[in-house]
XYZ file of C-alpha atoms in Angstrom:
531
model
C -25.657 -38.739 81.296
C -26.113 -39.366 77.628
C -29.562 -40.163 76.381
C -28.354 -43.559 75.275
C -27.217 -44.299 78.890
C -30.578 -43.198 80.211
C -32.357 -45.422 77.734
C -30.062 -48.328 78.727
C -30.898 -47.818 82.433
C -34.591 -47.732 81.559
C -34.175 -50.989 79.598
C -32.608 -52.697 82.673
C -35.454 -51.396 84.868
C -37.956 -52.625 82.333
C -36.298 -56.064 82.295
C -36.316 -56.245 86.127
C -39.969 -55.162 86.190
C -40.850 -57.822 83.633
C -39.081 -60.548 85.692
C -40.853 -59.380 88.864
C -44.190 -59.569 87.035
C -43.334 -63.032 85.766
C -42.474 -64.154 89.327
C -45.779 -62.757 90.582
C -47.677 -64.605 87.846
C -45.827 -67.795 88.634
C -46.619 -67.344 92.327
C -50.323 -66.861 91.643
C -50.388 -69.845 89.355
C -48.556 -71.913 91.896
C -45.704 -73.004 89.623
C -43.173 -75.002 91.558
C -39.711 -73.566 92.226
C -37.891 -75.885 89.944
C -40.120 -74.873 87.033
C -39.741 -71.231 88.052
C -35.965 -71.614 87.788
C -36.399 -73.310 84.453
C -38.684 -70.576 83.161
C -36.426 -67.828 84.480
C -33.468 -69.452 82.731
C -35.536 -69.536 79.494
C -36.196 -65.790 79.862
C -32.494 -65.230 80.414
C -31.630 -67.226 77.356
C -34.130 -65.300 75.209
C -32.866 -61.960 76.376
C -29.261 -63.036 76.074
C -29.871 -64.328 72.550
C -31.575 -61.132 71.520
C -28.821 -58.966 72.892
C -26.177 -61.241 71.421
C -27.770 -60.915 67.981
C -28.029 -57.176 68.364
C -24.388 -57.000 69.438
C -23.384 -59.145 66.482
C -25.319 -56.852 64.114
C -23.622 -53.778 65.536
C -20.237 -55.476 65.424
C -20.980 -56.322 61.773
C -21.887 -52.702 61.120
C -18.657 -51.605 62.704
C -16.702 -54.043 60.571
C -18.449 -52.839 57.418
C -17.714 -49.255 58.349
C -14.049 -50.029 58.970
C -13.864 -51.978 55.718
C -15.535 -49.091 53.859
C -13.076 -46.703 55.439
C -10.186 -48.830 54.255
C -11.608 -49.081 50.755
C -12.354 -45.372 50.570
C -8.868 -44.541 51.769
C -7.305 -46.678 49.088
C -9.623 -45.338 46.417
C -9.112 -41.775 47.590
C -5.366 -42.121 47.436
C -5.598 -43.428 43.884
C -7.914 -40.615 42.843
C -5.616 -38.008 44.363
C -2.781 -39.411 42.286
C -4.911 -39.531 39.129
C -6.295 -36.044 39.619
C -2.892 -34.670 40.634
C -4.272 -33.494 43.987
C -2.634 -33.520 47.441
C -3.559 -36.454 49.776
C -6.789 -36.188 51.696
C -6.306 -35.140 55.316
C -8.637 -36.851 57.863
C -10.044 -34.977 60.803
C -8.695 -35.875 64.240
C -10.987 -37.371 66.975
C -13.501 -38.349 64.342
C -15.837 -41.340 64.919
C -15.825 -44.331 62.649
C -19.201 -43.434 61.212
C -18.274 -39.815 60.508
C -14.922 -40.803 59.040
C -16.558 -43.301 56.743
C -19.088 -40.712 55.626
C -16.414 -38.074 54.997
C -14.241 -40.462 53.059
C -17.131 -41.811 51.004
C -18.383 -38.311 50.187
C -14.889 -37.227 49.166
C -14.530 -40.255 46.929
C -17.844 -39.467 45.231
C -16.770 -35.866 44.623
C -13.420 -36.910 43.191
C -15.014 -39.551 41.000
C -17.264 -36.872 39.599
C -14.261 -34.638 38.933
C -12.515 -37.478 37.203
C -15.490 -38.144 34.995
C -15.855 -34.442 34.107
C -12.154 -34.115 33.263
C -12.242 -37.200 31.083
C -15.351 -35.934 29.277
C -13.774 -32.502 28.713
C -10.558 -34.139 27.532
C -12.493 -36.218 25.037
C -14.248 -33.138 23.664
C -10.998 -31.184 23.521
C -9.296 -33.980 21.615
C -12.191 -34.257 19.182
C -12.157 -30.525 18.588
C -8.392 -30.498 18.160
C -8.609 -33.357 15.672
C -11.148 -31.421 13.608
C -9.142 -28.218 13.673
C -5.849 -29.913 12.939
C -7.446 -31.837 10.105
C -8.848 -28.580 8.648
C -5.577 -26.716 9.123
C -3.428 -29.715 8.137
C -1.449 -29.393 11.366
C -0.088 -32.180 13.659
C -2.028 -33.201 16.773
C -0.211 -32.081 19.906
C -2.607 -33.317 22.658
C -0.683 -36.540 23.358
C -2.622 -37.799 26.383
C -3.664 -41.359 27.165
C -7.403 -41.812 26.650
C -7.671 -43.510 30.014
C -5.444 -41.071 31.834
C -6.868 -38.188 33.793
C -5.426 -34.773 32.843
C -4.484 -32.275 35.481
C -6.126 -28.873 35.757
C -2.964 -27.290 34.331
C -3.009 -29.703 31.384
C -6.664 -28.987 30.706
C -5.950 -25.243 30.810
C -3.033 -25.755 28.409
C -5.285 -27.767 26.083
C -7.901 -24.999 26.147
C -5.314 -22.364 25.209
C -4.050 -24.628 22.452
C -7.582 -24.975 21.038
C -8.106 -21.214 21.351
C -4.961 -20.678 19.263
C -6.111 -23.230 16.694
C -9.561 -21.625 16.499
C -8.030 -18.160 16.073
C -5.689 -19.524 13.360
C -8.659 -21.159 11.644
C -10.578 -17.853 11.794
C -7.629 -15.894 10.411
C -6.928 -18.351 7.597
C -10.648 -18.590 6.831
C -10.916 -14.835 6.381
C -7.732 -14.827 4.363
C -9.094 -17.604 2.152
C -12.391 -15.818 1.590
C -10.638 -12.543 0.697
C -8.105 -14.122 -1.676
C -10.775 -16.371 -3.216
C -12.933 -13.294 -4.002
C -9.975 -11.582 -5.697
C -9.142 -14.770 -7.633
C -12.675 -15.056 -8.935
C -12.688 -11.376 -9.992
C -9.376 -11.837 -11.810
C -10.631 -14.965 -13.566
C -13.712 -13.106 -14.677
C -11.606 -10.219 -15.919
C -9.370 -12.642 -17.804
C -12.208 -14.865 -19.038
C -10.285 -17.693 -17.397
C -11.945 -20.941 -16.363
C -10.399 -23.071 -13.556
C -8.307 -25.690 -15.340
C -6.501 -27.408 -12.455
C -7.833 -29.435 -9.537
C -6.562 -26.808 -7.125
C -8.242 -23.964 -9.000
C -11.492 -25.922 -9.107
C -11.293 -26.595 -5.383
C -10.769 -22.887 -4.720
C -13.624 -21.710 -6.925
C -16.251 -24.440 -6.538
C -15.660 -26.086 -3.122
C -17.467 -24.950 -0.010
C -15.349 -22.780 2.234
C -15.698 -25.201 5.189
C -14.386 -28.091 3.108
C -11.243 -26.336 1.853
C -8.031 -27.393 3.634
C -6.590 -24.268 5.211
C -3.006 -25.489 5.384
C -0.088 -23.103 5.115
C 0.806 -24.684 1.783
C -2.699 -24.130 0.417
C -2.789 -20.534 1.628
C 0.622 -19.925 0.001
C -0.668 -21.583 -3.200
C -3.701 -19.318 -3.061
C -1.495 -16.228 -2.988
C 0.702 -17.634 -5.733
C -2.360 -18.241 -7.911
C -3.628 -14.722 -7.234
C -0.206 -13.314 -8.052
C -0.109 -15.179 -11.365
C -3.608 -14.010 -12.279
C -2.909 -10.392 -11.287
C 0.354 -10.537 -13.191
C -1.465 -11.788 -16.264
C -4.145 -9.160 -15.731
C -1.481 -6.452 -15.532
C 0.184 -7.775 -18.680
C -3.151 -7.785 -20.471
C -3.878 -4.256 -19.236
C -0.442 -3.055 -20.408
C -0.946 -4.815 -23.749
C -4.435 -3.269 -24.140
C -3.112 0.174 -23.244
C -0.294 -0.256 -25.801
C -2.789 -1.405 -28.414
C -5.059 1.595 -27.670
C -2.086 3.970 -27.979
C -0.996 2.290 -31.183
C -4.567 2.443 -32.587
C -4.871 6.137 -31.678
C -1.482 6.823 -33.247
C -2.439 4.973 -36.419
C -5.823 6.753 -36.564
C -3.986 10.070 -36.464
C -1.427 9.047 -39.035
C -4.052 7.615 -41.362
C -6.511 10.486 -40.769
C -9.293 8.061 -39.858
C -12.632 9.943 -39.704
C -14.141 10.705 -36.304
C -17.250 8.728 -37.186
C -15.231 5.573 -37.622
C -13.378 6.233 -34.376
C -16.605 6.813 -32.476
C -17.966 3.440 -33.589
C -14.950 1.813 -31.943
C -14.923 4.029 -28.819
C -16.430 1.421 -26.466
C -13.170 -0.538 -26.650
C -10.917 2.508 -26.250
C -11.696 3.423 -22.641
C -11.046 0.643 -20.136
C -11.062 -3.115 -19.817
C -8.577 -5.846 -20.589
C -10.697 -8.976 -21.017
C -9.664 -11.474 -23.642
C -12.578 -10.417 -25.891
C -11.580 -6.718 -25.703
C -7.916 -7.543 -26.210
C -8.759 -9.595 -29.320
C -10.872 -6.773 -30.769
C -8.085 -4.269 -30.119
C -5.508 -6.545 -31.716
C -7.702 -7.017 -34.782
C -8.138 -3.232 -35.139
C -4.403 -2.653 -34.719
C -3.639 -5.312 -37.339
C -6.180 -3.754 -39.731
C -4.684 -0.295 -39.285
C -1.192 -1.687 -39.706
C -2.164 -3.089 -43.096
C -3.657 0.282 -44.041
C -0.480 1.953 -42.898
C 1.580 -0.183 -45.210
C -0.807 0.683 -48.036
C -0.348 4.403 -47.313
C 3.333 4.517 -46.451
C 4.056 7.975 -47.910
C 1.250 9.694 -46.030
C 2.145 7.925 -42.807
C 5.810 8.833 -43.127
C 4.911 12.475 -43.664
C 2.734 12.429 -40.547
C 5.587 10.852 -38.530
C 7.993 13.473 -39.843
C 5.672 16.225 -38.610
C 5.611 14.498 -35.216
C 9.408 14.138 -35.311
C 9.780 17.861 -35.879
C 7.580 18.553 -32.890
C 9.648 16.300 -30.622
C 12.908 17.730 -31.964
C 11.663 21.127 -30.850
C 10.591 19.776 -27.459
C 13.998 18.115 -26.986
C 15.903 21.199 -28.231
C 17.630 19.299 -31.013
C 20.308 21.198 -32.896
C 20.320 21.422 -36.689
C 23.211 19.001 -36.884
C 21.377 16.531 -34.744
C 18.324 16.788 -36.947
C 20.434 16.248 -40.008
C 21.860 13.209 -38.282
C 18.614 11.321 -38.914
C 19.160 10.837 -42.659
C 15.929 8.858 -43.334
C 14.016 12.116 -42.632
C 15.279 13.484 -45.945
C 14.905 10.241 -47.943
C 12.219 10.329 -50.660
C 12.358 6.600 -51.445
C 9.202 5.605 -49.554
C 8.996 1.961 -48.511
C 8.491 -0.322 -45.554
C 12.110 -0.001 -44.470
C 11.849 3.785 -44.412
C 8.620 3.558 -42.449
C 10.230 1.155 -39.960
C 13.118 3.583 -39.425
C 10.719 6.450 -38.770
C 8.663 4.325 -36.402
C 11.754 3.352 -34.410
C 13.016 6.943 -34.280
C 9.721 8.451 -33.092
C 9.386 5.718 -30.457
C 12.909 6.424 -29.246
C 12.287 10.165 -29.148
C 9.035 9.779 -27.228
C 10.719 7.607 -24.626
C 13.691 9.983 -24.454
C 11.413 12.972 -23.939
C 9.357 11.261 -21.199
C 12.487 10.223 -19.308
C 13.953 13.757 -19.370
C 10.685 15.674 -19.482
C 11.341 17.618 -16.253
C 14.624 18.975 -17.654
C 13.143 19.975 -20.977
C 10.172 21.701 -19.336
C 12.546 23.707 -17.087
C 14.539 24.864 -20.104
C 11.335 25.672 -22.003
C 10.120 27.766 -19.087
C 13.376 29.720 -19.068
C 13.214 30.294 -22.836
C 9.618 31.531 -22.707
C 10.461 33.972 -19.907
C 13.619 35.053 -21.732
C 11.649 35.805 -24.918
C 9.127 37.809 -22.941
C 11.906 39.703 -21.185
C 13.554 40.585 -24.538
C 10.205 41.784 -25.869
C 9.576 43.998 -22.853
C 13.131 45.279 -22.824
C 12.842 46.209 -26.498
C 9.663 48.187 -25.717
C 11.466 49.890 -22.828
C 14.045 51.353 -25.289
C 11.421 52.477 -27.805
C 11.402 56.352 -28.043
C 7.628 56.278 -28.544
C 7.002 54.255 -25.364
C 5.623 57.373 -23.580
C 2.732 57.640 -26.025
C -0.515 56.592 -24.409
C -0.894 52.848 -24.764
C -3.917 52.333 -22.547
C -1.967 52.538 -19.312
C 0.203 49.471 -20.109
C 3.535 51.254 -19.712
C 3.670 50.871 -15.924
C 2.471 47.253 -16.070
C 5.102 46.341 -18.678
C 7.873 48.033 -16.678
C 6.869 46.144 -13.529
C 6.717 42.907 -15.461
C 10.122 43.512 -17.024
C 11.648 44.256 -13.619
C 10.048 41.126 -12.194
C 11.450 39.002 -15.028
C 14.888 40.569 -14.602
C 14.925 39.332 -10.970
C 13.276 35.991 -11.683
C 15.475 34.867 -14.579
C 18.712 34.580 -12.533
C 16.865 32.564 -9.895
C 15.433 30.241 -12.518
C 18.861 29.876 -14.112
C 20.399 28.975 -10.756
C 17.676 26.375 -10.120
C 18.318 24.857 -13.540
C 22.043 24.942 -12.994
C 21.757 22.951 -9.762
C 19.229 20.542 -11.245
C 21.266 19.990 -14.400
C 24.469 19.483 -12.388
C 22.781 16.842 -10.259
C 21.273 15.211 -13.303
C 24.610 15.149 -15.139
C 26.314 13.557 -12.133
C 23.579 10.953 -11.816
C 23.453 10.151 -15.529
C 27.189 10.582 -16.109
C 26.354 12.608 -19.215
C 26.254 16.300 -20.173
C 23.183 18.330 -20.985
C 23.474 20.444 -24.149
C 21.317 23.102 -25.730
C 21.960 23.971 -29.365
C 25.397 22.374 -29.192
C 26.430 24.134 -25.973
C 26.167 23.405 -22.285
C 23.021 25.025 -21.021
C 24.649 27.513 -18.618
C 27.139 28.535 -21.331
C 24.190 29.140 -23.626
C 22.451 31.289 -20.964
C 25.594 33.335 -20.394
C 25.934 33.828 -24.146
C 22.371 35.166 -24.371
C 23.026 37.708 -21.599
C 26.320 38.743 -23.212
C 24.630 39.072 -26.547
C 21.968 41.327 -25.006
C 24.634 43.511 -23.369
C 26.521 43.792 -26.653
C 23.327 44.850 -28.400
C 22.846 47.513 -25.739
C 26.390 48.707 -26.258
C 25.924 48.821 -30.027
C 22.717 50.848 -29.682
C 24.453 53.211 -27.299
C 27.306 53.755 -29.747
C 24.846 54.331 -32.642
C 23.033 56.955 -30.611
C 26.292 58.652 -29.743
C 27.407 58.682 -33.412
C 24.017 60.099 -34.461
C 24.233 62.749 -31.794
C 27.770 63.759 -32.783
C 26.754 63.943 -36.455
C 23.783 66.163 -35.570
C 25.970 68.498 -33.516
C 28.426 68.786 -36.420
C 25.594 69.672 -38.793
C 24.261 72.315 -36.386
C 27.709 73.852 -36.059
C 27.984 74.108 -39.855
C 24.455 74.945 -40.898
C 22.944 76.193 -37.678
C 20.237 74.621 -35.565
C 16.889 73.913 -37.159
C 13.848 74.426 -34.897
C 11.530 71.443 -34.785
C 7.820 71.438 -34.249
C 6.734 69.703 -31.044
C 5.107 66.392 -31.688
C 2.633 66.753 -28.826
C -0.392 69.060 -28.998
C -0.679 71.760 -26.365
C -3.462 71.115 -23.927
C -3.363 73.841 -21.286
C -1.412 77.028 -21.960
C 1.332 77.608 -24.478
C 4.556 75.657 -24.640
C 7.660 77.663 -23.769
C 10.516 77.811 -26.240
C 12.710 75.966 -23.877
C 10.316 73.071 -23.760
C 9.915 73.114 -27.509
C 13.621 72.891 -27.933
C 13.891 69.981 -25.520
C 11.164 68.129 -27.374
C 12.982 68.686 -30.607
C 16.118 66.880 -29.335
C 16.398 63.110 -29.855
C 15.173 60.992 -26.998
C 18.028 59.441 -25.017
C 17.438 56.215 -23.188
C 19.742 55.385 -20.307
C 21.853 52.404 -21.180
C 21.413 49.192 -19.079
C 24.155 46.628 -18.724
C 23.088 43.209 -17.320
C 25.835 41.567 -15.341
C 26.380 37.876 -16.048
C 28.743 35.266 -14.619
C 31.048 36.004 -17.552
C 30.604 39.795 -17.793
C 34.085 40.537 -16.600
C 35.627 38.118 -19.094
C 33.410 39.643 -21.770
C 34.700 43.161 -21.056
C 38.313 41.945 -21.364
C 37.687 40.237 -24.681
C 35.335 42.635 -26.498
C 37.812 42.988 -29.352
C 37.847 39.244 -29.993
C 34.117 38.605 -29.717
C 32.239 37.699 -32.853
C 29.016 39.346 -33.813
C 26.107 37.348 -32.271
C 22.510 37.366 -33.464
C 19.766 38.568 -31.106
C 17.229 35.784 -31.366
C 16.149 33.756 -28.347
C 16.833 30.049 -27.955
C 14.619 27.949 -30.181
C 16.314 24.590 -30.248
C 18.858 22.527 -28.407
C 19.815 18.994 -27.681
C 20.869 16.580 -25.026
C 24.073 14.736 -25.895
C 24.011 11.005 -25.293
């Protein structure tokens, strides 16, 4: 039996015991039967009333529990819909009291979840509003303030805010970096912010600046304009410094005067420095006009130097008539200024070509010098042990020159194709000039060979007519006496083996020796580029 059933049985026994006691008391008192019935009925009514009230209270409790269950069910269904959760499943064979407790507890939990979600949604929306306002972006969290977001929606909102925060961080760093560069440029340019946007960039707090895409783009545009102006100023200052240096050289300005101005001649392009440089350039320009003749002579010296560097021919040099004009004036000075500027630019553009030709010419001159020594009859005299070194160097140059010529030929061919122009040296195409130099060297060798042969034949004729004349050896005997045979050999003229250097046109040269004009033996000293 249940404990409640045991207690109920005990209650019945207690009631029966109480009635038996009452009957005994009534018997002892001597209460008549009719009054005993009346009193017993009163006891019954009291007990019945008490039990009836208790039953009514329990029935009321049951009704309240059932009503609470009904209310909780309805509220729970609504919360499941709001929270986007599946319906609550009740346990089977569950008592009214337990069911009410489960439902009520579940409702409390879901109400707490609803409150937490709404609070988080409110915070997320406030944060999004702040970020979107700072980034000047539209608000995307379009949720009713009284609606409850789902867990997926909340997660989506969190990711959205994380993206906005990352974008704010990125734009903030970009703003700080660009702002720093803008301020440096403004300082370099001595530029004060003169627009509302520039003032906002320079003076406003970083947190207050609107980090919109348009503002970031405007920041970069402002920085680009400032850097462009800075570059222009730098270029202008560099040009002014070059012009000042050039005018100092042309006017022979003393070093003391230059040194006093040296602080402005190194770096810097601020407005103050640029103004000082401009003033100095203007002052020197006035001095230049006052000393036109001296300046023109200095420019002519410089022109000669660049003509040599550019391998100008004599005809090309004569083509600049103002060079030979003695009527000094501003117009003549302007013509010289324009020509030297053109020549400098021309040389810088084609500097690589000119340096390659200059390298070949220097090696060619050295080769001619060493080759001339190699044919000198006195080359075996002691020259400090240089004979072997010179012979090795000459052999090295003889191998290197054709390689250098081939490199220049390929480079010049590519350059001519790219520029659609021809490269000339002293009025001839460079490779034709090189071939001519080799042919001229071979002709000189042939001429020397013929002269030696004529001299030898003449000597033999004289010996046949007058007899041979013994000659004293030129070298002093060191160990032992010199034999007659050796003396006689030393008395004969020294004969140097002839060397013929093959060139790309050597075969054509051999076929046309009769028609070849006499060529001089000097190395290349000037040339030009036709344009």
